């Protein structure tokens, strides 16, 4: 009897070693492909930095933003990054609280995406400021009546919660890393030591850890809703055609879940192929994520119909020139590409099981993400180009907005920055939560602690 | 069949809107019956500045807020008056039709003005005159009178037939009042009623201008008077002294303070709880090792 128990235990220990090796082994190695990737991202980021220095020297006139379009691609990028970051709450909180098993191996992927995106959302806001050295004035003189101040509070709060939600589930893994990954530079093992808090895996520690994670999971949902609702209020609380809408909050959140889910699919595919994680990111995971993506897209489609159908039917004077600009005017090409390629076709395709396989889904998800970026652009700029008060004596160029080279470089650089954070993170930390996978396979704490 | 007719109809419309001007044959026969006089040129100039300049540009070179046609190029100047008249009257695409906005003689006056623009030496040079503005009357019957005179050899000579523009200074510019045209009479004087209900500064003081503008006979001249003719402005700062959404930061509404700070406190309380838990975990590890 005791022999068989020992045997089972031995098997489990073996299995744990296997899991750890599989999940930890790709971390250290960095092939030539990875180095090129990092170099590429760094070049983009440095170019963006150079352009930003230029912008500081010459002022915002290096952008294409003028009196009429005073928000441009920076702010659309901010909305995009905030939207992407919402996926952290969707997968780590909403799915996990619903006890959906397959979400376990996706939690850390989605959480690091959330953290990286939110960090750059904050940075891009400062980039959009003409006098960044006056940043502190917002905290010193900001009025609590202003949605911009709400946004600052809520985005920072979300960043803190996301960081905690990334860090806490990492603690037991860090203890495992200290044990199993010894071939690392000194600073890295030191990092593991400090961050792991000397984790021993006692029952009480697990109890505190799980309780804390539970608190955060519940807390992050309202905060996530708040961050994107308040972001939408930056627009909706003004009397502008195209922004003056009561459903802007849910409209933004639905869109955010859609682009976030798509971003996770892309990341899943890359880790699956590059790290051979076929057994953690299975076809089943992709199938389920595909269904989730269809669901979120359908909700978003529903809000889109609302958002355009009602003003289209009424065609109030100011709205009508906005709607015409989108449907058949200056922005129609981009608008219909975004709506059809970025939303309707993905929904139709993903209804078929054939397309919910990893590769086709990855391609669809990339298109959805790109579409989502331009969708944010379409929300921000066309409205600004249709001011309520008639404008006179402006140069012709003020009536159009085409982002300048500097703006594009900085925007691309910020996205490169997001990818850089994620790429570096996965080199230092396991992207699949080891202990949670182990628990799911029935490997208990005693074995983990050994 | 119907479909084909419809398509042809559409094509015709599309082609028509792209095409050149279609000018009826008899248009060029139309005779310009407005003489080129300083007076008619002044009318033409002020109409141009008011209605055409925005698109055709200050110099009528087609470089206004939008790209339009140059009106000083040969391409226009070589056209017959009647053709130009037809174009202004009926318009095309972006060029609005003016037949119901301007009187016939006004269109002719603008055309005369366009002719003079490329040939400025054909009119005598503008003269300097003296303009004096005065105000009289009370209550609803206040009026301003402008007097124009030219310095003669021994005495001032009154100038009839000068168009005067009257303005009241407002916060961001000048507000015109009086008639469209205010020509001085034989005594060199013209009057305009001061409108009622004008708001002045805190004492009700307003500044009134008389100007000779856009004239071909006289150089630009201005005179002004200051009168206590307006209603005193009432500045209402009370709205900003109360707690409200638009007040300063120390006057945020109480409900907002309660709700917003309540939410912030609630959320951060839990965040702090979690951070405390992190330290508890750390402490437990130390205990375990001991």
XYZ file of C-alpha atoms in Angstrom:
740
model
C 0.000 0.000 0.000
C 2.610 2.497 1.109
C 4.731 1.461 -1.814
C 2.035 2.509 -4.290
C 1.579 5.823 -2.525
C 5.284 6.420 -2.772
C 5.099 5.502 -6.388
C 2.311 7.962 -7.067
C 4.239 10.623 -5.260
C 7.369 9.881 -7.207
C 5.443 10.098 -10.436
C 4.059 13.428 -9.429
C 7.482 14.712 -8.496
C 8.721 13.595 -11.853
C 5.800 15.293 -13.553
C 6.500 18.522 -11.664
C 10.107 18.462 -12.807
C 8.886 17.962 -16.328
C 6.517 20.901 -16.099
C 9.104 23.141 -14.526
C 11.685 22.224 -17.119
C 9.275 22.770 -19.923
C 8.103 26.132 -18.673
C 11.422 27.420 -17.409
C 13.747 26.119 -20.076
C 12.853 28.610 -22.852
C 13.414 31.528 -20.527
C 17.185 31.645 -20.499
C 17.920 30.911 -24.106
C 17.798 33.768 -26.515
C 18.322 32.787 -30.109
C 19.337 35.068 -32.914
C 15.680 35.650 -33.812
C 14.984 36.994 -30.352
C 17.984 39.287 -30.485
C 16.889 40.707 -33.812
C 13.409 41.201 -32.405
C 14.728 43.072 -29.383
C 17.031 45.167 -31.550
C 14.134 46.026 -33.860
C 11.930 47.105 -30.975
C 14.746 49.079 -29.390
C 15.396 50.971 -32.608
C 11.728 51.920 -32.813
C 11.730 52.994 -29.188
C 14.906 55.040 -29.553
C 13.614 56.701 -32.710
C 10.479 57.611 -30.778
C 12.584 59.018 -27.966
C 14.560 61.118 -30.418
C 11.355 62.451 -31.923
C 10.025 63.182 -28.475
C 13.125 65.205 -27.658
C 12.546 67.099 -30.884
C 8.957 67.662 -29.816
C 10.067 69.037 -26.468
C 12.477 71.411 -28.174
C 10.138 72.649 -30.857
C 6.831 72.188 -29.131
C 3.703 70.432 -30.295
C 3.977 72.166 -33.644
C 5.943 69.140 -34.854
C 2.643 67.289 -34.698
C -0.189 67.848 -37.138
C -2.463 68.929 -34.303
C -3.753 72.461 -34.724
C -6.550 74.599 -33.350
C -9.365 72.442 -34.673
C -8.002 68.925 -34.229
C -6.335 69.322 -30.866
C -6.415 65.607 -30.133
C -4.838 63.328 -32.652
C -3.161 59.991 -32.893
C -1.611 60.293 -29.415
C -4.985 60.313 -27.771
C -6.338 57.585 -30.050
C -3.295 55.552 -29.100
C -3.994 56.217 -25.437
C -7.552 54.962 -25.823
C -6.250 51.947 -27.739
C -3.702 51.053 -25.055
C -6.224 51.464 -22.262
C -8.590 49.230 -24.221
C -5.947 46.552 -24.645
C -5.121 46.654 -20.957
C -8.675 45.778 -20.023
C -8.039 42.189 -21.019
C -6.201 41.717 -17.751
C -9.464 42.014 -15.909
C -11.397 39.998 -18.469
C -9.228 36.906 -18.232
C -7.654 37.025 -14.801
C -10.775 38.187 -13.053
C -13.989 37.587 -14.932
C -13.077 34.168 -16.322
C -11.243 33.031 -13.205
C -14.035 34.078 -10.868
C -16.364 32.065 -13.050
C -14.099 29.084 -12.360
C -13.304 28.636 -16.018
C -10.403 26.192 -15.965
C -8.795 26.928 -19.276
C -8.216 30.528 -18.290
C -5.450 29.484 -15.855
C -2.649 29.287 -18.376
C -3.698 32.600 -19.939
C -3.751 34.703 -16.788
C -0.146 35.795 -16.764
C -0.081 36.479 -20.495
C -3.071 38.753 -20.174
C -1.806 40.422 -17.013
C 1.574 41.347 -18.463
C -0.157 42.709 -21.565
C -2.362 44.783 -19.261
C 0.532 46.155 -17.226
C 2.679 46.989 -20.249
C -0.218 48.656 -22.074
C -1.279 50.734 -19.094
C 2.271 51.942 -18.466
C 2.497 53.235 -22.000
C -1.001 54.660 -21.870
C 0.235 56.834 -19.012
C 3.391 57.760 -20.897
C 1.509 58.698 -24.057
C -0.684 61.100 -22.105
C 2.409 62.973 -20.997
C 3.642 62.920 -24.591
C 0.424 64.606 -25.656
C 1.053 67.467 -23.250
C 2.555 70.632 -24.610
C 4.259 71.486 -21.348
C 5.133 68.165 -19.705
C 7.177 69.912 -17.031
C 3.869 71.146 -15.656
C 2.631 67.604 -15.072
C 2.645 68.043 -11.327
C 0.161 70.893 -11.655
C -2.513 68.295 -12.332
C -1.990 66.925 -8.866
C -1.496 70.303 -7.262
C -4.338 72.188 -8.914
C -6.488 69.523 -10.576
C -10.211 69.895 -9.998
C -12.084 66.858 -8.803
C -14.943 68.018 -11.008
C -12.984 67.232 -14.149
C -13.168 63.809 -15.841
C -9.496 64.194 -16.726
C -8.621 64.070 -13.058
C -10.856 61.037 -12.585
C -9.028 59.393 -15.445
C -5.641 60.031 -13.893
C -6.750 58.592 -10.561
C -8.387 55.553 -12.056
C -5.630 54.702 -14.545
C -2.996 54.817 -11.812
C -5.146 52.718 -9.513
C -5.624 50.192 -12.279
C -1.882 50.061 -12.838
C -1.255 49.315 -9.171
C -3.896 46.576 -9.037
C -2.645 45.041 -12.266
C 0.926 45.041 -11.004
C -0.184 43.340 -7.798
C -2.248 40.854 -9.743
C 0.778 40.102 -11.867
C 3.081 39.837 -8.898
C 1.112 37.848 -6.324
C 0.560 34.711 -8.435
C 4.232 34.934 -9.332
C 5.483 34.455 -5.767
C 5.244 30.621 -5.582
C 6.744 30.405 -9.048
C 9.650 32.555 -7.939
C 10.353 30.093 -5.153
C 10.350 27.298 -7.737
C 12.662 29.328 -9.956
C 15.118 29.805 -7.111
C 15.184 26.046 -6.714
C 15.247 24.915 -10.303
C 16.795 27.746 -12.237
C 20.234 28.273 -10.835
C 22.137 28.981 -14.037
C 21.241 32.650 -14.059
C 23.299 35.816 -13.577
C 23.686 37.079 -10.062
C 21.301 40.024 -10.371
C 18.613 37.686 -11.611
C 18.881 35.233 -8.743
C 18.998 38.180 -6.405
C 15.822 39.462 -8.028
C 14.166 36.091 -7.540
C 15.294 36.044 -3.917
C 13.884 39.436 -3.076
C 10.655 39.057 -4.969
C 9.919 35.541 -3.725
C 9.762 36.840 -0.132
C 11.405 33.623 0.988
C 8.235 31.775 0.076
C 7.941 28.453 1.883
C 4.555 27.366 0.652
C 3.022 26.777 4.052
C -0.712 26.356 4.207
C -1.079 29.686 5.881
C 0.959 31.433 3.216
C -1.181 29.877 0.536
C -4.271 30.954 2.386
C -3.152 34.586 2.582
C -1.979 34.527 -1.009
C -5.221 33.126 -2.363
C -7.293 35.500 -0.310
C -5.290 38.456 -1.541
C -5.602 37.311 -5.139
C -9.337 36.903 -4.646
C -9.635 40.430 -3.274
C -7.766 41.791 -6.263
C -9.803 39.755 -8.731
C -13.021 41.187 -7.384
C -11.565 44.674 -7.070
C -10.131 44.842 -10.554
C -13.483 44.369 -12.281
C -15.113 47.627 -11.160
C -11.806 49.452 -11.509
C -11.367 48.114 -15.039
C -14.881 49.185 -15.919
C -14.146 52.557 -14.355
C -10.893 53.119 -16.231
C -12.481 52.659 -19.594
C -15.794 54.256 -18.760
C -14.030 57.345 -17.501
C -11.845 57.333 -20.603
C -15.026 57.320 -22.661
C -16.408 60.151 -20.547
C -13.475 62.322 -21.561
C -15.322 62.343 -24.868
C -18.943 61.759 -23.916
C -19.079 64.538 -21.349
C -18.612 67.120 -24.095
C -21.325 68.283 -26.465
C -19.682 67.118 -29.651
C -21.273 65.303 -32.568
C -20.073 61.716 -32.461
C -19.111 61.924 -28.793
C -22.343 63.184 -27.295
C -23.610 59.701 -26.547
C -25.045 57.987 -23.501
C -23.744 54.537 -24.390
C -20.128 55.546 -24.764
C -19.081 53.753 -21.567
C -20.349 50.286 -22.485
C -19.414 50.936 -26.112
C -15.795 51.455 -25.105
C -15.739 48.523 -22.719
C -17.198 46.113 -25.256
C -14.613 47.268 -27.778
C -11.870 46.922 -25.198
C -12.746 43.324 -24.377
C -12.753 42.553 -28.064
C -9.327 44.002 -28.827
C -7.920 42.622 -25.578
C -9.064 39.115 -26.376
C -7.533 39.442 -29.824
C -4.240 40.662 -28.361
C -4.112 37.668 -26.040
C -4.729 35.333 -28.973
C -1.769 36.806 -30.828
C 0.463 36.444 -27.775
C -0.777 32.899 -27.183
C 0.123 31.928 -30.712
C 3.614 33.360 -30.461
C 4.380 31.601 -27.166
C 2.857 28.392 -28.417
C 5.037 28.304 -31.522
C 8.237 29.852 -30.172
C 8.268 28.023 -26.855
C 6.545 24.808 -27.933
C 3.785 25.317 -25.393
C 1.346 23.177 -27.359
C 0.389 21.312 -24.209
C -0.417 24.485 -22.211
C -1.869 26.551 -24.982
C -3.837 23.824 -26.679
C -6.204 23.856 -29.623
C -8.909 23.793 -27.005
C -7.651 27.090 -25.578
C -7.714 28.656 -29.000
C -11.173 27.292 -29.673
C -12.481 28.778 -26.450
C -10.707 32.096 -26.982
C -12.227 32.155 -30.469
C -15.671 31.782 -29.002
C -14.905 34.487 -26.459
C -13.709 36.761 -29.238
C -16.925 36.178 -31.199
C -18.978 36.903 -28.123
C -17.174 40.154 -27.324
C -17.247 41.170 -30.989
C -20.977 40.553 -31.221
C -21.563 42.740 -28.193
C -19.391 45.391 -29.742
C -21.224 45.079 -33.051
C -24.487 45.603 -31.204
C -23.175 48.801 -29.631
C -21.855 49.960 -32.983
C -25.270 49.549 -34.552
C -26.738 51.631 -31.745
C -24.037 54.224 -31.907
C -24.528 54.882 -35.618
C -28.123 53.931 -36.289
C -29.737 56.430 -33.931
C -27.905 59.563 -35.115
C -28.133 58.325 -38.710
C -31.903 58.127 -38.432
C -32.235 61.600 -36.949
C -29.483 63.314 -38.918
C -29.341 66.364 -36.695
C -27.396 69.107 -38.439
C -24.110 68.730 -36.649
C -24.290 64.948 -36.370
C -25.139 64.588 -40.020
C -21.926 66.097 -41.299
C -20.052 63.853 -38.889
C -21.943 60.754 -40.006
C -21.566 61.664 -43.666
C -17.842 62.130 -43.159
C -17.634 58.596 -41.817
C -20.096 56.862 -44.126
C -19.261 58.462 -47.428
C -16.871 61.358 -46.874
C -13.283 61.929 -45.964
C -13.069 59.008 -43.544
C -15.329 56.514 -45.316
C -12.525 54.315 -46.615
C -10.998 53.840 -43.177
C -14.400 53.567 -41.544
C -15.704 50.733 -43.693
C -12.370 48.898 -43.589
C -12.444 49.028 -39.812
C -16.074 47.996 -39.517
C -16.058 45.262 -42.138
C -12.528 43.867 -42.025
C -11.945 44.563 -38.360
C -15.277 43.412 -36.999
C -17.870 41.830 -39.271
C -15.652 39.450 -41.235
C -13.825 38.224 -38.106
C -17.188 37.510 -36.487
C -18.393 35.522 -39.482
C -15.158 33.576 -39.860
C -14.795 32.750 -36.197
C -18.271 31.231 -36.144
C -16.734 28.285 -38.009
C -14.672 25.831 -36.064
C -12.174 25.646 -38.913
C -11.100 29.214 -38.241
C -10.806 28.770 -34.499
C -7.566 26.832 -35.014
C -4.380 28.569 -33.825
C -2.992 29.822 -37.114
C -6.113 31.276 -38.771
C -7.120 32.735 -35.439
C -3.795 34.450 -35.027
C -4.176 36.104 -38.427
C -7.731 37.179 -37.664
C -6.663 38.505 -34.269
C -3.881 40.606 -35.770
C -6.410 42.171 -38.136
C -8.793 42.808 -35.257
C -6.049 44.541 -33.267
C -5.027 46.751 -36.185
C -8.671 47.518 -36.907
C -9.173 48.426 -33.272
C -6.305 50.900 -33.417
C -7.856 52.736 -36.351
C -11.292 52.491 -34.787
C -9.977 54.599 -31.892
C -8.578 57.041 -34.414
C -12.023 57.305 -36.005
C -13.599 57.979 -32.641
C -11.209 60.781 -31.760
C -10.351 62.881 -34.798
C -13.342 63.186 -37.182
C -15.414 64.643 -34.374
C -12.842 67.334 -33.711
C -12.797 68.300 -37.365
C -16.491 69.188 -37.148
C -16.565 71.970 -34.584
C -19.940 73.293 -33.497
C -19.033 76.943 -33.804
C -18.282 77.888 -37.375
C -14.615 78.724 -37.770
C -13.295 81.528 -39.919
C -9.992 82.601 -41.311
C -8.217 79.362 -40.567
C -5.668 78.112 -43.050
C -7.031 75.273 -45.134
C -4.648 72.811 -43.472
C -6.307 73.298 -40.071
C -9.441 71.638 -41.401
C -7.704 68.303 -41.903
C -5.613 66.150 -39.674
C -2.995 63.760 -40.984
C -0.526 62.639 -38.309
C 2.987 63.933 -38.892
C 6.067 61.730 -39.193
C 7.017 62.575 -35.607
C 3.613 61.508 -34.342
C 3.728 58.208 -36.168
C 7.233 57.480 -34.925
C 6.326 58.196 -31.320
C 3.130 56.156 -31.595
C 4.907 53.168 -33.111
C 7.642 53.586 -30.525
C 5.128 53.359 -27.713
C 3.720 50.142 -29.117
C 7.263 48.840 -29.498
C 7.741 49.752 -25.842
C 4.758 47.634 -24.848
C 6.168 44.677 -26.777
C 9.601 45.297 -25.283
C 8.271 45.070 -21.738
C 6.488 41.815 -22.561
C 9.525 40.358 -24.362
C 11.882 41.127 -21.501
C 9.388 39.882 -18.936
C 9.110 36.450 -20.514
C 12.882 36.125 -20.469
C 12.959 36.539 -16.698
C 9.668 35.047 -15.542
C 7.653 32.030 -16.672
C 4.699 33.142 -18.755
C 2.537 30.167 -17.710
C 1.828 30.047 -13.954
C 3.718 26.902 -12.904
C 2.155 26.285 -9.523
C -1.353 26.775 -10.776
C -0.801 24.302 -13.607
C 0.718 21.899 -11.101
C -2.231 22.272 -8.764
C -4.567 21.571 -11.607
C -2.721 18.376 -12.372
C -3.204 17.314 -8.778
C 0.338 17.966 -7.647
C -0.089 19.218 -4.098
C 1.868 21.667 -2.049
C 4.003 19.085 -0.301
C 5.540 18.102 -3.573
C 5.847 21.708 -4.712
C 7.640 22.607 -1.509
C 10.128 19.788 -1.640
C -36.016 51.011 -70.113
C -36.814 53.049 -67.064
C -33.568 51.926 -65.530
C -31.608 53.029 -68.570
C -33.284 56.428 -68.565
C -32.508 56.739 -64.896
C -28.873 55.857 -65.492
C -28.621 58.377 -68.319
C -30.175 60.936 -66.024
C -27.554 60.213 -63.371
C -24.734 60.340 -65.901
C -25.961 63.653 -67.257
C -26.074 65.090 -63.763
C -22.616 63.820 -62.928
C -21.165 65.102 -66.197
C -22.898 68.421 -65.847
C -21.446 69.029 -62.456
C -17.952 68.271 -63.711
C -18.231 70.218 -66.913
C -17.197 73.756 -67.833
C -19.573 76.647 -67.430
C -22.482 76.436 -69.814
C -23.253 79.990 -70.822
C -26.371 80.717 -72.869
C -25.605 82.472 -76.159
C -27.477 85.661 -75.299
C -25.675 86.130 -71.982
C -22.815 88.075 -73.515
C -25.318 90.500 -75.099
C -26.352 91.766 -71.686
C -25.270 95.367 -71.288
C -23.561 96.743 -68.174
C -25.628 99.831 -67.414
C -23.771 100.865 -64.262
C -21.208 103.541 -64.921
C -17.755 103.282 -63.421
C -17.938 106.035 -60.822
C -16.209 106.262 -57.452
C -19.603 105.722 -55.883
C -20.456 102.534 -57.749
C -16.920 101.264 -57.229
C -17.309 101.784 -53.516
C -20.492 99.731 -53.608
C -18.683 97.040 -55.587
C -15.731 96.976 -53.246
C -17.793 96.652 -50.089
C -19.908 93.878 -51.622
C -16.773 92.074 -52.718
C -15.208 92.347 -49.272
C -18.396 91.135 -47.630
C -19.466 88.304 -49.926
C -16.687 87.200 -52.235
C -13.435 87.740 -50.370
C -13.789 84.657 -48.170
C -13.479 82.351 -51.181
C -11.727 84.477 -53.774
C -9.206 86.073 -51.446
C -8.442 89.629 -50.485
C -6.726 90.300 -53.770
C -9.345 88.354 -55.742
C -6.584 85.976 -56.829
C -8.632 82.894 -55.913
C -6.636 82.209 -52.729
C -9.299 82.580 -50.080
C -10.258 80.006 -47.474
C -10.989 77.609 -50.316
C -9.500 77.232 -53.712
C -11.655 79.143 -56.149
C -11.037 80.983 -59.405
C -8.754 83.974 -59.824
C -10.766 87.034 -60.742
C -7.772 89.165 -61.707
C -6.291 86.734 -64.219
C -6.768 87.246 -67.956
C -8.897 84.113 -68.013
C -11.604 86.194 -66.372
C -10.743 89.705 -67.402
C -10.966 88.853 -71.107
C -14.542 87.634 -70.681
C -17.419 89.925 -71.566
C -19.265 91.727 -68.757
C -22.453 89.857 -69.663
C -20.768 86.464 -69.285
C -19.294 87.362 -65.920
C -22.696 88.658 -64.875
C -24.270 85.330 -65.798
C -21.642 83.422 -63.829
C -22.089 85.480 -60.687
C -25.858 85.329 -60.988
C -26.203 81.577 -61.527
C -23.093 80.088 -59.925
C -21.698 76.594 -60.407
C -20.660 73.850 -57.953
C -18.987 75.659 -55.065
C -19.618 79.100 -56.528
C -22.970 80.155 -55.081
C -25.620 81.841 -57.247
C -26.064 85.467 -56.245
C -29.109 86.430 -58.319
C -31.467 86.369 -55.370
C -28.983 87.936 -52.961
C -27.666 90.889 -54.951
C -29.547 93.376 -57.072
C -28.629 93.582 -60.741
C -26.871 96.890 -60.364
C -24.937 95.544 -57.411
C -23.600 92.669 -59.504
C -22.605 95.182 -62.181
C -20.905 97.258 -59.481
C -18.859 94.239 -58.379
C -17.884 93.586 -61.998
C -16.791 97.204 -62.393
C -14.755 96.835 -59.232
C -13.067 93.689 -60.609
C -12.194 95.602 -63.782
C -10.605 98.423 -61.785
C -8.627 95.963 -59.648
C -6.358 95.154 -62.602
C -6.359 98.725 -63.845
C -6.156 100.952 -60.738
C -4.795 104.025 -62.558
C -8.049 104.567 -64.401
C -9.621 106.197 -61.344
C -8.343 109.417 -59.757
C -6.344 109.043 -56.522
C -8.217 109.124 -53.214
C -8.487 112.408 -51.317
C -7.978 113.181 -47.633
C -11.059 114.435 -45.849
C -11.986 115.308 -42.304
C -14.623 113.226 -40.530
C -16.340 114.459 -37.359
C -18.725 112.332 -35.348
C -21.138 113.735 -32.780
C -24.006 112.371 -30.714
C -27.318 113.929 -29.646
C -30.669 113.015 -28.122
C -31.726 110.905 -25.164
C -33.749 107.852 -24.188
C -34.772 105.876 -27.247
C -34.102 108.775 -29.562
C -30.338 108.909 -29.565
C -28.592 109.485 -32.782
C -25.118 110.007 -34.119
C -24.243 112.371 -36.913
C -21.173 112.207 -39.084
C -19.936 115.230 -40.977
C -17.451 115.065 -43.847
C -15.493 118.066 -45.076
C -12.570 118.755 -47.286
C -10.072 121.469 -46.524
C -10.450 124.050 -49.244
C -8.252 127.051 -49.895
C -9.940 129.376 -47.444
C -12.664 127.299 -45.742
C -13.855 123.713 -45.276
C -16.108 122.401 -48.039
C -18.855 119.990 -47.081
C -18.740 116.679 -48.941
C -22.023 115.132 -50.095
C -22.427 111.523 -51.283
C -19.886 109.869 -48.980
C -20.872 106.460 -47.599
C -20.294 106.303 -43.849
C -20.176 103.083 -41.800
C -21.227 103.323 -38.146
C -19.966 100.887 -35.529
C -20.234 100.200 -31.812
C -17.215 98.666 -30.141
C -17.960 95.324 -28.563
C -15.794 92.904 -26.602
C -14.175 91.262 -29.632
C -14.740 93.641 -32.481
C -16.979 96.218 -34.029
C -20.741 95.876 -34.478
C -22.196 97.685 -37.446
C -25.385 99.734 -37.121
C -27.301 102.168 -39.305
C -28.409 101.432 -42.866
C -26.518 99.427 -45.483
C -25.643 102.708 -47.181
C -25.444 106.017 -45.329
C -24.624 108.730 -47.855
C -23.948 112.226 -46.643
C -26.448 114.847 -47.815
C -25.721 118.195 -49.409
C -24.757 119.591 -46.004
C -22.075 116.882 -45.732
C -23.950 115.235 -42.885
C -25.589 111.862 -42.318
C -27.239 110.504 -39.160
C -28.038 107.073 -37.773
C -30.235 106.052 -34.870
C -28.350 104.506 -31.988
C -29.890 101.063 -31.358
C -31.588 100.468 -28.020
C -30.596 97.755 -25.590
C -26.877 98.006 -26.182
C -24.833 96.930 -23.177
C -21.831 99.047 -22.305
C -19.208 98.751 -19.602
C -19.908 98.886 -15.860
C -21.064 102.513 -16.198
C -22.872 101.925 -19.487
C -20.211 103.693 -21.507
C -19.939 102.739 -25.176
C -17.504 103.760 -27.885
C -19.013 104.632 -31.259
C -17.127 104.848 -34.524
C -17.802 106.382 -37.892
C -15.629 105.200 -40.750
C -15.083 105.895 -44.401
C -14.072 102.512 -45.776
C -13.703 100.751 -49.111
C -14.011 104.110 -50.798
C -12.432 105.035 -54.094
C -12.770 108.773 -53.611
C -11.477 109.155 -50.077
C -8.775 107.600 -47.965
C -9.788 105.497 -44.976
C -10.829 107.825 -42.156
C -12.169 107.167 -38.668
C -13.609 109.247 -35.882
C -15.002 108.056 -32.579
C -16.946 109.322 -29.599
C -17.491 107.903 -26.132
C -21.028 108.123 -24.729
C -22.821 106.876 -21.659
C -25.614 105.507 -23.793
C -25.522 101.795 -23.023
C -26.958 99.742 -20.207
C -24.434 99.062 -17.461
C -23.122 95.505 -17.646
C -23.979 93.332 -14.674
C -21.188 90.896 -13.901
C -22.594 87.889 -12.153
C -19.880 86.143 -10.225
C -22.269 84.572 -7.785
C -22.588 81.419 -9.829
C -18.892 80.817 -9.323
C -18.988 81.375 -5.589
C -21.275 78.435 -4.975
C -20.251 74.822 -4.986
C -20.782 73.547 -8.504
C -19.302 71.397 -11.238
C -17.835 74.448 -12.935
C -16.488 76.166 -9.813
C -12.872 76.115 -8.715
C -11.377 73.092 -7.077
C -12.074 74.132 -3.500
C -15.744 74.537 -4.414
C -16.447 71.047 -5.665
C -19.988 69.885 -4.852
C -20.286 67.994 -1.588
C -21.893 64.959 -3.179
C -19.009 64.716 -5.637
C -16.442 64.934 -2.864
C -18.241 62.234 -0.911
C -18.755 59.864 -3.822
C -15.358 60.266 -5.458
C -13.315 60.186 -2.273
C -15.479 57.369 -0.947
C -14.715 55.241 -3.979
C -11.026 56.082 -3.878
C -10.812 55.270 -0.164
C -12.730 52.027 -0.564
C -10.554 50.750 -3.400
C -7.262 51.826 -1.856
C -8.202 50.294 1.467
C -8.244 46.905 -0.194
C -5.069 47.618 -2.107
C -3.358 48.484 1.162
C -4.776 45.323 2.707
C -3.189 43.276 -0.068
C 0.136 45.042 0.362
C 0.005 44.322 4.085
C -0.643 40.689 3.179
C 2.534 40.643 1.144
C 4.469 41.588 4.248
C 2.605 38.983 6.238
C 3.686 36.348 3.763
C 7.251 37.493 4.112
C 7.073 37.335 7.874
C 5.640 33.821 7.763
C 8.604 32.653 5.664
C 11.019 33.930 8.275
C 9.091 32.191 11.046
C 9.145 28.980 9.062
C 12.899 29.041 8.620
C 13.432 29.565 12.334
